[in-house]
Tab-separated table of C-alpha atoms and ligand atoms in Angstrom:
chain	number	residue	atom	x	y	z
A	1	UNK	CA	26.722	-22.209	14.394
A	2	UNK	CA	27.710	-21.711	18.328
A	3	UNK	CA	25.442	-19.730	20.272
A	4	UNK	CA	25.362	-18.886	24.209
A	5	UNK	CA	22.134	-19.746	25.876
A	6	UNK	CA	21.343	-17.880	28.386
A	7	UNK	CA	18.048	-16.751	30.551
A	8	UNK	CA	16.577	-13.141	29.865
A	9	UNK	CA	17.638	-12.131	33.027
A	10	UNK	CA	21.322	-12.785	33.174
A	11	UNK	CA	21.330	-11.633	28.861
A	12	UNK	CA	23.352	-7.990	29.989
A	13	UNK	CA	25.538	-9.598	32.436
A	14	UNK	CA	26.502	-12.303	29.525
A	15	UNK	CA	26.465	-9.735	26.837
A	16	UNK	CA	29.210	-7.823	28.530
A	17	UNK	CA	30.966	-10.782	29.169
A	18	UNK	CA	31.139	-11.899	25.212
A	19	UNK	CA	32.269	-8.801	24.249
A	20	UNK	CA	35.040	-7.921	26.625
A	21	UNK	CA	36.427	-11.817	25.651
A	22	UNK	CA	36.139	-11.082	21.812
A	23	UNK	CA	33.801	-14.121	22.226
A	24	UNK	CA	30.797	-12.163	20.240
A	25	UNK	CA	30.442	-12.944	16.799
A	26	UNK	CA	29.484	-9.771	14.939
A	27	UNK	CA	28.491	-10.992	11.807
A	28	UNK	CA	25.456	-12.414	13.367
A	29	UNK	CA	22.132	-10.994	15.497
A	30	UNK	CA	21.092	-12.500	18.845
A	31	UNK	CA	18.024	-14.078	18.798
A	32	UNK	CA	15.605	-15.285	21.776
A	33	UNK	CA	12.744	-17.580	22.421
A	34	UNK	CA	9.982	-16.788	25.164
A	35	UNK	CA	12.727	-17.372	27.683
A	36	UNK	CA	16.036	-17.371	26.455
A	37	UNK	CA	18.337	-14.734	24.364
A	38	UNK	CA	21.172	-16.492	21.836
A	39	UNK	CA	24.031	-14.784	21.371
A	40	UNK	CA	26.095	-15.908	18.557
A	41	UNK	CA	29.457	-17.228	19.250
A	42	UNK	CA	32.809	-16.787	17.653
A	43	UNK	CA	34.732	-19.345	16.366
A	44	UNK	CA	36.944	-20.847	18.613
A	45	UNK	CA	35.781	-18.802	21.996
A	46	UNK	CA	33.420	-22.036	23.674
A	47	UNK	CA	36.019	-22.271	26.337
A	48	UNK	CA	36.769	-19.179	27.281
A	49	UNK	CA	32.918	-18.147	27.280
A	50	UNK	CA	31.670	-20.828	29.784
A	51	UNK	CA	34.283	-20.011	32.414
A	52	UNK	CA	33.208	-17.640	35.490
A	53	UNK	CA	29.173	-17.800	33.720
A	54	UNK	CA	26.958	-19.564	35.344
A	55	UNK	CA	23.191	-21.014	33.885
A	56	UNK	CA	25.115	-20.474	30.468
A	57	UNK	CA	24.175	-23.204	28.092
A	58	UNK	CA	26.200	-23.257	24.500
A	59	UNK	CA	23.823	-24.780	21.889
A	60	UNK	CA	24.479	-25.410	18.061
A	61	UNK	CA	22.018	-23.058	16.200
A	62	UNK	CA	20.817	-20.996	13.289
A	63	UNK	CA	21.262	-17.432	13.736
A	64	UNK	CA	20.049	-14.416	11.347
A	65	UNK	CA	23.039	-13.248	9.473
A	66	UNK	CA	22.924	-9.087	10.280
A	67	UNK	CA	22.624	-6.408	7.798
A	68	UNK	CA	25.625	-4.672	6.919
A	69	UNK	CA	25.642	-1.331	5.726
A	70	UNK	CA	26.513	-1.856	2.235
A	71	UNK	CA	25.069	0.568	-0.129
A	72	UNK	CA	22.380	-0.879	-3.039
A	73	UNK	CA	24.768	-0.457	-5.859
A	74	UNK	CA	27.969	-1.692	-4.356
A	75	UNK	CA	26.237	-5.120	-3.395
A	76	UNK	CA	24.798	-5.106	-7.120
A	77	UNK	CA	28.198	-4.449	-8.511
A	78	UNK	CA	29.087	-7.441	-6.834
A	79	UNK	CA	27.259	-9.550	-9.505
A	80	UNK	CA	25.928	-7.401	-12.324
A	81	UNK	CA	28.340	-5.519	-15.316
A	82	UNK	CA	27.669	-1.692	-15.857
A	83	UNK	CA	25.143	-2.324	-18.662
A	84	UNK	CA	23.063	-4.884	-16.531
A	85	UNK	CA	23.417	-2.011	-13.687
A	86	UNK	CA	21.781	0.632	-15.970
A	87	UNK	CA	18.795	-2.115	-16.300
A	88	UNK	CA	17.983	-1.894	-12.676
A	89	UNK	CA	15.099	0.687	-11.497
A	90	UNK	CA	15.994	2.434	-8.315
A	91	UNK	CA	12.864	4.114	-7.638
A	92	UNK	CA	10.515	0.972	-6.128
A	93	UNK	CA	7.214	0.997	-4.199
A	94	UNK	CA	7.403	0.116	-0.914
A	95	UNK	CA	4.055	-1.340	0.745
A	96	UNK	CA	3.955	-2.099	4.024
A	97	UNK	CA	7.159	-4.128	4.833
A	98	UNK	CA	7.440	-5.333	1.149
A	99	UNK	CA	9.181	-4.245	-1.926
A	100	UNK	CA	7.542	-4.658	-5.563
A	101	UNK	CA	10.466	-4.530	-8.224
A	102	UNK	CA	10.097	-4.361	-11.986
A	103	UNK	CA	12.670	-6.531	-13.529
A	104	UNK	CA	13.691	-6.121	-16.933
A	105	UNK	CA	14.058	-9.059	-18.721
A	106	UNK	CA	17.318	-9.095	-19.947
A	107	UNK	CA	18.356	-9.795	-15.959
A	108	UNK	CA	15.754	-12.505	-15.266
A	109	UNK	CA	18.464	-15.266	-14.294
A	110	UNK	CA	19.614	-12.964	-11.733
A	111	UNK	CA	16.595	-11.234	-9.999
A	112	UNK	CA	17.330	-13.455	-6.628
A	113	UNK	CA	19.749	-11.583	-6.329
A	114	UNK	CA	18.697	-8.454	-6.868
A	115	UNK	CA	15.806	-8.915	-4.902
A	116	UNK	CA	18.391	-10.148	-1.967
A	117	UNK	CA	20.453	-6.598	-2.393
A	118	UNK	CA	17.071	-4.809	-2.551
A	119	UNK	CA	16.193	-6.915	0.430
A	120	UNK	CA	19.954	-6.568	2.791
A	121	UNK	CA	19.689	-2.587	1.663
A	122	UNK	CA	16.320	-1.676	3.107
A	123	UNK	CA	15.743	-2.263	6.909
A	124	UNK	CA	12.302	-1.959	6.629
A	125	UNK	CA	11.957	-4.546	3.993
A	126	UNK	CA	11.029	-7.829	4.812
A	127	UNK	CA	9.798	-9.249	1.355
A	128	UNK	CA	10.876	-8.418	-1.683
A	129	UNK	CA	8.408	-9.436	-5.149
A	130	UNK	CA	8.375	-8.669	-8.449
A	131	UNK	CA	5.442	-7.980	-10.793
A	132	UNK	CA	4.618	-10.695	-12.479
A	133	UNK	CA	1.190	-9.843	-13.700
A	134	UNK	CA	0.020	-6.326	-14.697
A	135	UNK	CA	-3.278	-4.829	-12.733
A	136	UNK	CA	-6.424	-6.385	-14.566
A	137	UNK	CA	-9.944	-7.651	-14.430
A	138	UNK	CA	-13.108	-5.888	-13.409
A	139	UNK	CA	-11.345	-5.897	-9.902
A	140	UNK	CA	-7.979	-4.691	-11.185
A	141	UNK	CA	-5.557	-7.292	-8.832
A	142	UNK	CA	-2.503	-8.215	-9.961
A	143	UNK	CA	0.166	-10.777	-9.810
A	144	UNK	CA	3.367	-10.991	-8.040
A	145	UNK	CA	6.029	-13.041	-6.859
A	146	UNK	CA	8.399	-13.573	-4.096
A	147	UNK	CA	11.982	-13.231	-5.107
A	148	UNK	CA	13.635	-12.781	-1.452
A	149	UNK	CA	12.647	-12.377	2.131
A	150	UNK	CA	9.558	-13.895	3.946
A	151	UNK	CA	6.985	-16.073	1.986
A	152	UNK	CA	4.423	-14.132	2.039
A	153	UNK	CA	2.479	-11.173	0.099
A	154	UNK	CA	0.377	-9.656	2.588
A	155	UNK	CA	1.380	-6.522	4.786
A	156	UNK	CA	0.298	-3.498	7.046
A	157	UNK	CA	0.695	-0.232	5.348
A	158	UNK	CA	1.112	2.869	7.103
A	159	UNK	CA	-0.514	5.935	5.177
A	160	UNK	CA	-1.236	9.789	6.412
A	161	UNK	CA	-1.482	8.032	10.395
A	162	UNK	CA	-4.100	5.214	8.895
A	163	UNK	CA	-2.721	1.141	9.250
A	164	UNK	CA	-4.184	-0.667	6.003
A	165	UNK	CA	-3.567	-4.529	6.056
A	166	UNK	CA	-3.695	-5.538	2.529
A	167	UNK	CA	-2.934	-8.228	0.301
A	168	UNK	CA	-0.674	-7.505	-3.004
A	169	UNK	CA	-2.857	-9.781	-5.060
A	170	UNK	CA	-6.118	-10.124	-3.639
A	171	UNK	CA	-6.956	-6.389	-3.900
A	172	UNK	CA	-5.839	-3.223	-5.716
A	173	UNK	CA	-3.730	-0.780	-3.848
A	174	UNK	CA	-1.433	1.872	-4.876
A	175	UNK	CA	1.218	2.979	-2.163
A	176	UNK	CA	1.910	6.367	-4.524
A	177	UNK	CA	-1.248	7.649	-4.356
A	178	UNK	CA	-0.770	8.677	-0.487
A	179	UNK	CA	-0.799	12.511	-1.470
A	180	UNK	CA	-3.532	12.511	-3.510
A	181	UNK	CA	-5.215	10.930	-0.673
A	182	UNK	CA	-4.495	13.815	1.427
A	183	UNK	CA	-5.300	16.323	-1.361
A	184	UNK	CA	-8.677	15.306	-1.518
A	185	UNK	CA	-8.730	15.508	1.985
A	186	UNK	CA	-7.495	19.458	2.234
A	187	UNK	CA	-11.061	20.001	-0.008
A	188	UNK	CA	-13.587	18.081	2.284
A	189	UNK	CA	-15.526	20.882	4.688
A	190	UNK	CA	-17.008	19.999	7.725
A	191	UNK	CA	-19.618	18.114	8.181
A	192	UNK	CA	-19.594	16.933	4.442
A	193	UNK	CA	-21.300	13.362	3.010
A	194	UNK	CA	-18.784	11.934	0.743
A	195	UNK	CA	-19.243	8.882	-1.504
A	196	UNK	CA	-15.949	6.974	-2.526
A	197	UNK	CA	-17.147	4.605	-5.630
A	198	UNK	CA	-14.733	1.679	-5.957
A	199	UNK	CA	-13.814	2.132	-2.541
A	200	UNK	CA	-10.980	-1.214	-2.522
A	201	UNK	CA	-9.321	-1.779	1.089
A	202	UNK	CA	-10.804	1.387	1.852
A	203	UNK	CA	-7.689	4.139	1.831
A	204	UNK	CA	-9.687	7.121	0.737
A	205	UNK	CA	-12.621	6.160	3.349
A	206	UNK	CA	-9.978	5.938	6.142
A	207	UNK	CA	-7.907	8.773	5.261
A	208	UNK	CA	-11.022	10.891	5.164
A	209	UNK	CA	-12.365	9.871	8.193
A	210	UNK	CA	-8.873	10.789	9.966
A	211	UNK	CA	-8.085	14.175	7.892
A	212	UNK	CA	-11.457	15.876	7.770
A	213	UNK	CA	-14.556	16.481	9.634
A	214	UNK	CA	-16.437	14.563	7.199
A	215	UNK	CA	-20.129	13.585	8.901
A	216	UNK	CA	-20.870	10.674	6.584
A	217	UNK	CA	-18.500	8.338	4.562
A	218	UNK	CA	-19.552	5.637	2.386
A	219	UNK	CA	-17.833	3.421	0.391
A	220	UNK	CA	-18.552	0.749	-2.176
A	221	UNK	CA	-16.636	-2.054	-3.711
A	222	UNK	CA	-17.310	-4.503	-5.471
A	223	UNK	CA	-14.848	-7.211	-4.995
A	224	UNK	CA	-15.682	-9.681	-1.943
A	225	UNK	CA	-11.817	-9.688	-0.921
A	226	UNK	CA	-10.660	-5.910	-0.992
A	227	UNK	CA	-13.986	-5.117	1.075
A	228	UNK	CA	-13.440	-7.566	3.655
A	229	UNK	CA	-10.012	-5.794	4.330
A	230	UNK	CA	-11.885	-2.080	3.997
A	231	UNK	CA	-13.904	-3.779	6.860
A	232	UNK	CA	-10.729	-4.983	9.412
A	233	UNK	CA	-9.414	-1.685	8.577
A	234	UNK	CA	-12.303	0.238	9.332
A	235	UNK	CA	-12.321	-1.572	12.667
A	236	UNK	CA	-7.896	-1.428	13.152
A	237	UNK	CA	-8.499	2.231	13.090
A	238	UNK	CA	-11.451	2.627	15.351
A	239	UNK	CA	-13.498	4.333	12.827
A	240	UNK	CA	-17.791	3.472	13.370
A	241	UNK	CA	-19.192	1.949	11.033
A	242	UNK	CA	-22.402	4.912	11.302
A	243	UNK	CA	-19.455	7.449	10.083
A	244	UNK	CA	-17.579	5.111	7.657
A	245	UNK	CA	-20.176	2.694	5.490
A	246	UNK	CA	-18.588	0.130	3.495
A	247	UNK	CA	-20.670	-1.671	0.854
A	248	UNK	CA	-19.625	-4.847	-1.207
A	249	UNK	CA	-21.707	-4.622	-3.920
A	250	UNK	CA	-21.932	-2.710	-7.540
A	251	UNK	CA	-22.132	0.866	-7.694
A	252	UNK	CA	-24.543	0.335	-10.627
A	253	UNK	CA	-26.625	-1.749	-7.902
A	254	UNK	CA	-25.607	0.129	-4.657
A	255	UNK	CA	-26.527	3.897	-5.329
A	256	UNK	CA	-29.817	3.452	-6.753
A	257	UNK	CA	-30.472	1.362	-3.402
A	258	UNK	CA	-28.763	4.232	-1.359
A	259	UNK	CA	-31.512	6.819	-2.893
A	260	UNK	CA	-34.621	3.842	-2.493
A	261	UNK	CA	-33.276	3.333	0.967
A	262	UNK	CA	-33.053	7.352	1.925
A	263	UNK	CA	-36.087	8.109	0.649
A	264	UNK	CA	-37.727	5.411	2.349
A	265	UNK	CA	-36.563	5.660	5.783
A	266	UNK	CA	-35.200	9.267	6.236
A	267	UNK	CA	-38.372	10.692	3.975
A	268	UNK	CA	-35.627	11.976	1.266
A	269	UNK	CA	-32.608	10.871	0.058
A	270	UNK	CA	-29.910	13.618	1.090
A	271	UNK	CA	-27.586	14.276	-1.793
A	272	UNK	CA	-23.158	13.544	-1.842
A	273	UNK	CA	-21.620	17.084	-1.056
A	274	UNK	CA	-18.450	15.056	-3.092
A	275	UNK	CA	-18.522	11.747	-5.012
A	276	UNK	CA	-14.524	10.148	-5.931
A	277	UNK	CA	-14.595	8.295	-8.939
A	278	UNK	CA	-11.103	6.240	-8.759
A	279	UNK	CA	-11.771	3.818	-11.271
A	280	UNK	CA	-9.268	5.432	-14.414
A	281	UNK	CA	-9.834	3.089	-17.164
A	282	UNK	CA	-13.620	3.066	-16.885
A	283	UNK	CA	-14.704	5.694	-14.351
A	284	UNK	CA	-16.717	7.823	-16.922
A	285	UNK	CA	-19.295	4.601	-17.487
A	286	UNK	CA	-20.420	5.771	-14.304
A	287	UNK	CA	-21.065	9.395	-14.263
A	288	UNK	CA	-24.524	8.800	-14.992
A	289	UNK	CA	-24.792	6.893	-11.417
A	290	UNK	CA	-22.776	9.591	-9.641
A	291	UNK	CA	-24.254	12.961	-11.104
A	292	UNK	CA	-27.894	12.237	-9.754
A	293	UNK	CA	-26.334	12.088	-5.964
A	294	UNK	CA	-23.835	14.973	-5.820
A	295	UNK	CA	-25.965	18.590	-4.521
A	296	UNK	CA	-25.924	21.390	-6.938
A	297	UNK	CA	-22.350	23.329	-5.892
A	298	UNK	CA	-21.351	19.591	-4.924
A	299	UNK	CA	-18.046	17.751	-6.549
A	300	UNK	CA	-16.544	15.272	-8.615
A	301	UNK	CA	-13.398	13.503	-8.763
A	302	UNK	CA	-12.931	11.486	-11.517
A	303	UNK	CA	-9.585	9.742	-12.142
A	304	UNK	CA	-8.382	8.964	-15.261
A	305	UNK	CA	-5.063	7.839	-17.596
A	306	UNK	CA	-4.152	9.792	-20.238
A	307	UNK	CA	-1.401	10.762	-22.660
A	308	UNK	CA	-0.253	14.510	-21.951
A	309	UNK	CA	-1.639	15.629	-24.877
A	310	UNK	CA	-5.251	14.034	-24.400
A	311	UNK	CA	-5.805	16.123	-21.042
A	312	UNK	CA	-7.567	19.043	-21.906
A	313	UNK	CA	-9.372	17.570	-24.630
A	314	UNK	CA	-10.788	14.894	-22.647
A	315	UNK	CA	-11.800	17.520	-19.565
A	316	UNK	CA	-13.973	19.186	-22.239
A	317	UNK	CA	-15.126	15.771	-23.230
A	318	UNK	CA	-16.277	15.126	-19.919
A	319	UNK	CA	-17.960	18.245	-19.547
A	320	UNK	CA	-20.208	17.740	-22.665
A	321	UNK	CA	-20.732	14.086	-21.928
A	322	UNK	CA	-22.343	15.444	-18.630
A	323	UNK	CA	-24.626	18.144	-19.812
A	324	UNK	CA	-25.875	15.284	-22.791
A	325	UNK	CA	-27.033	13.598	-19.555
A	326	UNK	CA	-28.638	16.727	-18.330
A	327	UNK	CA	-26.238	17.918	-15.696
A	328	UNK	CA	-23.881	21.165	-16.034
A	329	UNK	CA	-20.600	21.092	-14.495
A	330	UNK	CA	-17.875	23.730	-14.852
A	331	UNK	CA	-14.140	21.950	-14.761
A	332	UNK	CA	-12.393	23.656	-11.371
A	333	UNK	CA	-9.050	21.816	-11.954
A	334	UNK	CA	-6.901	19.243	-13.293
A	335	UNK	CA	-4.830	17.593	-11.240
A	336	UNK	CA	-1.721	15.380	-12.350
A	337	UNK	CA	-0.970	12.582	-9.619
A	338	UNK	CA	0.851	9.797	-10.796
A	339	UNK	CA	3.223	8.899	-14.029
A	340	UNK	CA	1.403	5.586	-15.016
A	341	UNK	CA	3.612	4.776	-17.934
A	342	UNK	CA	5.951	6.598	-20.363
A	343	UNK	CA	3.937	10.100	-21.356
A	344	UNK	CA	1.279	8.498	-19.483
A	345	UNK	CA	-0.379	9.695	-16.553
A	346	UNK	CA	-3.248	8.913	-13.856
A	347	UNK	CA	-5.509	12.153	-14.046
A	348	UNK	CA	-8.019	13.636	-11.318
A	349	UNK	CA	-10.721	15.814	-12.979
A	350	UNK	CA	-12.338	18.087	-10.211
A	351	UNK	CA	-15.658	19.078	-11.368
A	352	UNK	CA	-18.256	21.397	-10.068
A	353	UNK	CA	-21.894	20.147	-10.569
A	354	UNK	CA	-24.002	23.323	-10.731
B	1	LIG	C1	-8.306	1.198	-9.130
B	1	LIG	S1	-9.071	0.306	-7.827
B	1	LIG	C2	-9.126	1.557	-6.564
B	1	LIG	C3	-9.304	0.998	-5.176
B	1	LIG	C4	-9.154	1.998	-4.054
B	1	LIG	N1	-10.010	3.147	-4.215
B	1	LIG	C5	-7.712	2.431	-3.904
B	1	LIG	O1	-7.407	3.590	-4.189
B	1	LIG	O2	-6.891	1.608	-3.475
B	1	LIG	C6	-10.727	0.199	-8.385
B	1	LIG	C7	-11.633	-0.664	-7.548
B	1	LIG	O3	-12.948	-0.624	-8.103
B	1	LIG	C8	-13.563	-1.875	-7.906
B	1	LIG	N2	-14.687	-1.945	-8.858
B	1	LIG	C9	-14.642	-2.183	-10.186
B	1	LIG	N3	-15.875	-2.130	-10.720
B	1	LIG	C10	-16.726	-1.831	-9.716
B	1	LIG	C11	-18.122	-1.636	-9.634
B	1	LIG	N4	-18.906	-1.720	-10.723
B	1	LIG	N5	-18.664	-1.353	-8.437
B	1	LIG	C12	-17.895	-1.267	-7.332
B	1	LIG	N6	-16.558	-1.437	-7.338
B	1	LIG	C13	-15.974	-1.725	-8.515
B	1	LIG	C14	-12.440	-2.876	-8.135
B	1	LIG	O4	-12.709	-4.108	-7.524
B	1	LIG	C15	-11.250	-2.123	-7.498
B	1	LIG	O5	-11.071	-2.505	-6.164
C-alpha cells in the first residue's frame, strides 16, 4: 500500500496533517525504521498529502494491519457453526507473549484460524501454538506448533516480579503454577536453606529468592537445556549465584555430592530447612535422597497427580513409605493446585520430618 515517509522529527507535524485531510488510513498502524515513521495512506489522498509538506516522501509499502476490537467469539462466528463453537476452549495459557491452544480434532482444518482470532483478540499475544505433543520423557518437554503470529516458540515470562526466558519445547514450564509458587513462598522463614529438586528454568529458585529471606537456594536439574535458561535467568534477575545455586546434574548424583562436599569443606554438611519435590509422576522415587537432608522440624513438598479419590489414601501412603525408610513425618496439609485432567489433579503434600 501508500505510505507517507517522513523523518522522526517532522512525524507530529505530518500526523496532524493526515488526519485533518482524511488522508490517514485507519485500518492500518504506522510503522518506522531507525529514522523514519510510515504512516499509512488512504486510497486516493497522494495528492492532497504532498501539498504544503515538505521532506515528505510517499513510498509503496507493507504496513501491519491494526487490531480491531472485535470480541473472540464474534470473529469465530465468522467461520465456525454453533456446534464447532462449543468445541473451542476459552480458558488458554498464556506464556510470555504466546498462546498454547488445545484443539479438538473435529476443527483441525480450521485451527489457522482460530489461532488468528485467538491471535487479533489478545494484545499481548504475539504467537499463537497448539499442543502437538503431550509433556514426556525423563525431562518432561513437550511439543508444539505455530498456528499464527511470529515463528517462533521461545518467550519472556513475567511471574510474581521474576522475567523467565524460556523455550516451550526445550524445557518444562507451567504458567498456572504461579500461585503455588508464591504459596510456598508465604512458608519459607528467614534465613532458611531450601533445596528445589528438578529445579527446570528455575521458577521456584527465582521466586524464592525474590519473595523470602531465604539464605541459601539450590537447585538441580537435570536436563542440559532448562538449566542453561535457570542460569540466564538467575543472572536477568540479578540474583548471586552464592544465594541461588543451580546444578545440572541428577539429584540421585547431586545430593549425595552436596553432603561429601559439606562435610568436606565446611566440617559438616548443614541440613535443607525445606526440600520441593516437583517432579508428580515420579517424585516419591526420590524421597529416599531428600529425607536424609531436610533437619528434624524441616519440610517436604512433594507434588503429585492424582484422582480425587486417591488423595488421602496416597498421603498415608507416603507417610508409611517414609517411616519403612526410617524417617517419621506427620502430614501438615494437602494442598490442591492445579486440575491436570478430568477428576485429575496436580497434588502438593506438605510434610513435617520429625
Ligand atoms: C515437572 S518439571 C518441573 C520443572 C520446574 N520445577 C518448574 O516448575 O517449571 C520436572 C523437571 O525435573 C527434571 N528432572 C527429571 N529427572 C530428574 C533427575 N533425576 N534429576 C534432576 N532433574 C530431573 C526434568 O528435566 C524437568 O525439568
Amino acid at each position: 500500500m501508500k505510505a507517507v515517509k517522513v523523518r522522526l522529527c517532522d512525524a507530529q507535524l505530518v500526523k496532524k496533517k493526515l488526519i485533518e485531510t482524511n488522508a490517514l488510513d485507519t485500518s492500518h498502524m504506522p510503522d518506522r525504521d531507525s529514522e523514519h515513521i510510515y504512516f499509512p495512506l488512504a486510497e486516493g489522498s497522494e495528492d492532497s498529502v504532498v501539498l504544503g509538506l515538505e521532506s515528505v516522501e510517499i513510498v509503496e509499502r507493507e504496513m501491519p494491519e491494526k487490531r480491531v476490537n472485535i470480541s473472540l467469539n464474534d470473529r469465530l462466528a465468522g467461520f465456525l457453526n454453533t456446534e464447532e463453537l462449543a468445541l473451542v476452549g476459552r480458558s488458554q495459557e498464556v506464556v510470555g507473549d504466546i498462546m498454547i491452544i488445545e484443539v479438538d480434532e473435529r476443527l483441525i482444518g480450521k485451527e489457522k484460524e482460530i489461532a488468528s482470532a485467538f491471535l487479533e483478540s489478545n494484545k499481548q499475544v504475539n504467537v499463537v501454538v497448539k499442543k502437538s505433543a503431550i509433556h514426556s520423557g525423563q525431562f518432561r518437554t513437550r511439543g508444539v506448533e505455530v498456528l499464527a503470529g511470529e515463528d517462533r516458540k521461545d518467550t519472556t515470562h513475567l511471574e510474581s516480579g521474576v522475567r523467565l526466558y524460556l523455550h516451550l519445547e526445550k524445557s518444562y514450564f507451567s504458567a498456572r503454577l504461579g500461585s503455588e509458587r508464591l504459596r510456598i513462598a508465604k512458608l519459607v522463614k528467614k534465613g532458611e536453606r531450601v533445596l528445589v529438586m528438578f529445579s527446570g528454568s528455575a521458577p521456584y529458585p527465582l521466586v524464592l529468592a525474590k519473595h523470602t529471606q531465604a539464605s541459601k537456594i539450590v537447585g538441580i536439574e537435570l536436563n542440559p537445556d532448562a538449566h542453561a535458561f535457570a542460569v540466564k535467568n538467575r543472572e536477568k534477575n540479578k540474583v548471586s549465584s552464592d544465594r541461588v545455586e543451580l546444578i545440572n546434574g541428577d539429584v540421585q548424583v547431586e545430593v549425595p555430592r552436596l553432603i561429601a562436599h559439606g562435610e568436606e569443606k565446611e566440617g559438616g554438611f548443614t541440613k535443607f530447612d525445606r526440600v520441593l519435590m516437583p517432579l508428580p509422576k515420579t517424585s516419591e522415587e526420590f524421597l529416599g535422597d531428600a529425607l536424609p537432608v531436610v533437619r528434624p522440624g524441616g519440610m517436604i513438598h512433594l507434588y503429585a497427580f492424582l484422582n480425587e479419590k486417591e488423595i488421602d489414601d496416597e498421603g498415608k501412603r507416603i507417610v508409611n513409605l517414609c517411616e519403612e525408610m526410617g524417617f517419621t513425618l506427620k502430614l501438615d496439609k494437602v494442598v490442591k493446585c492445579g486440575q491436570h485432567a478430568p477428576y485429575t489433579f496436580r497434588v502438593c503434600y506438605d510434610l513435617i520430618v520429625s
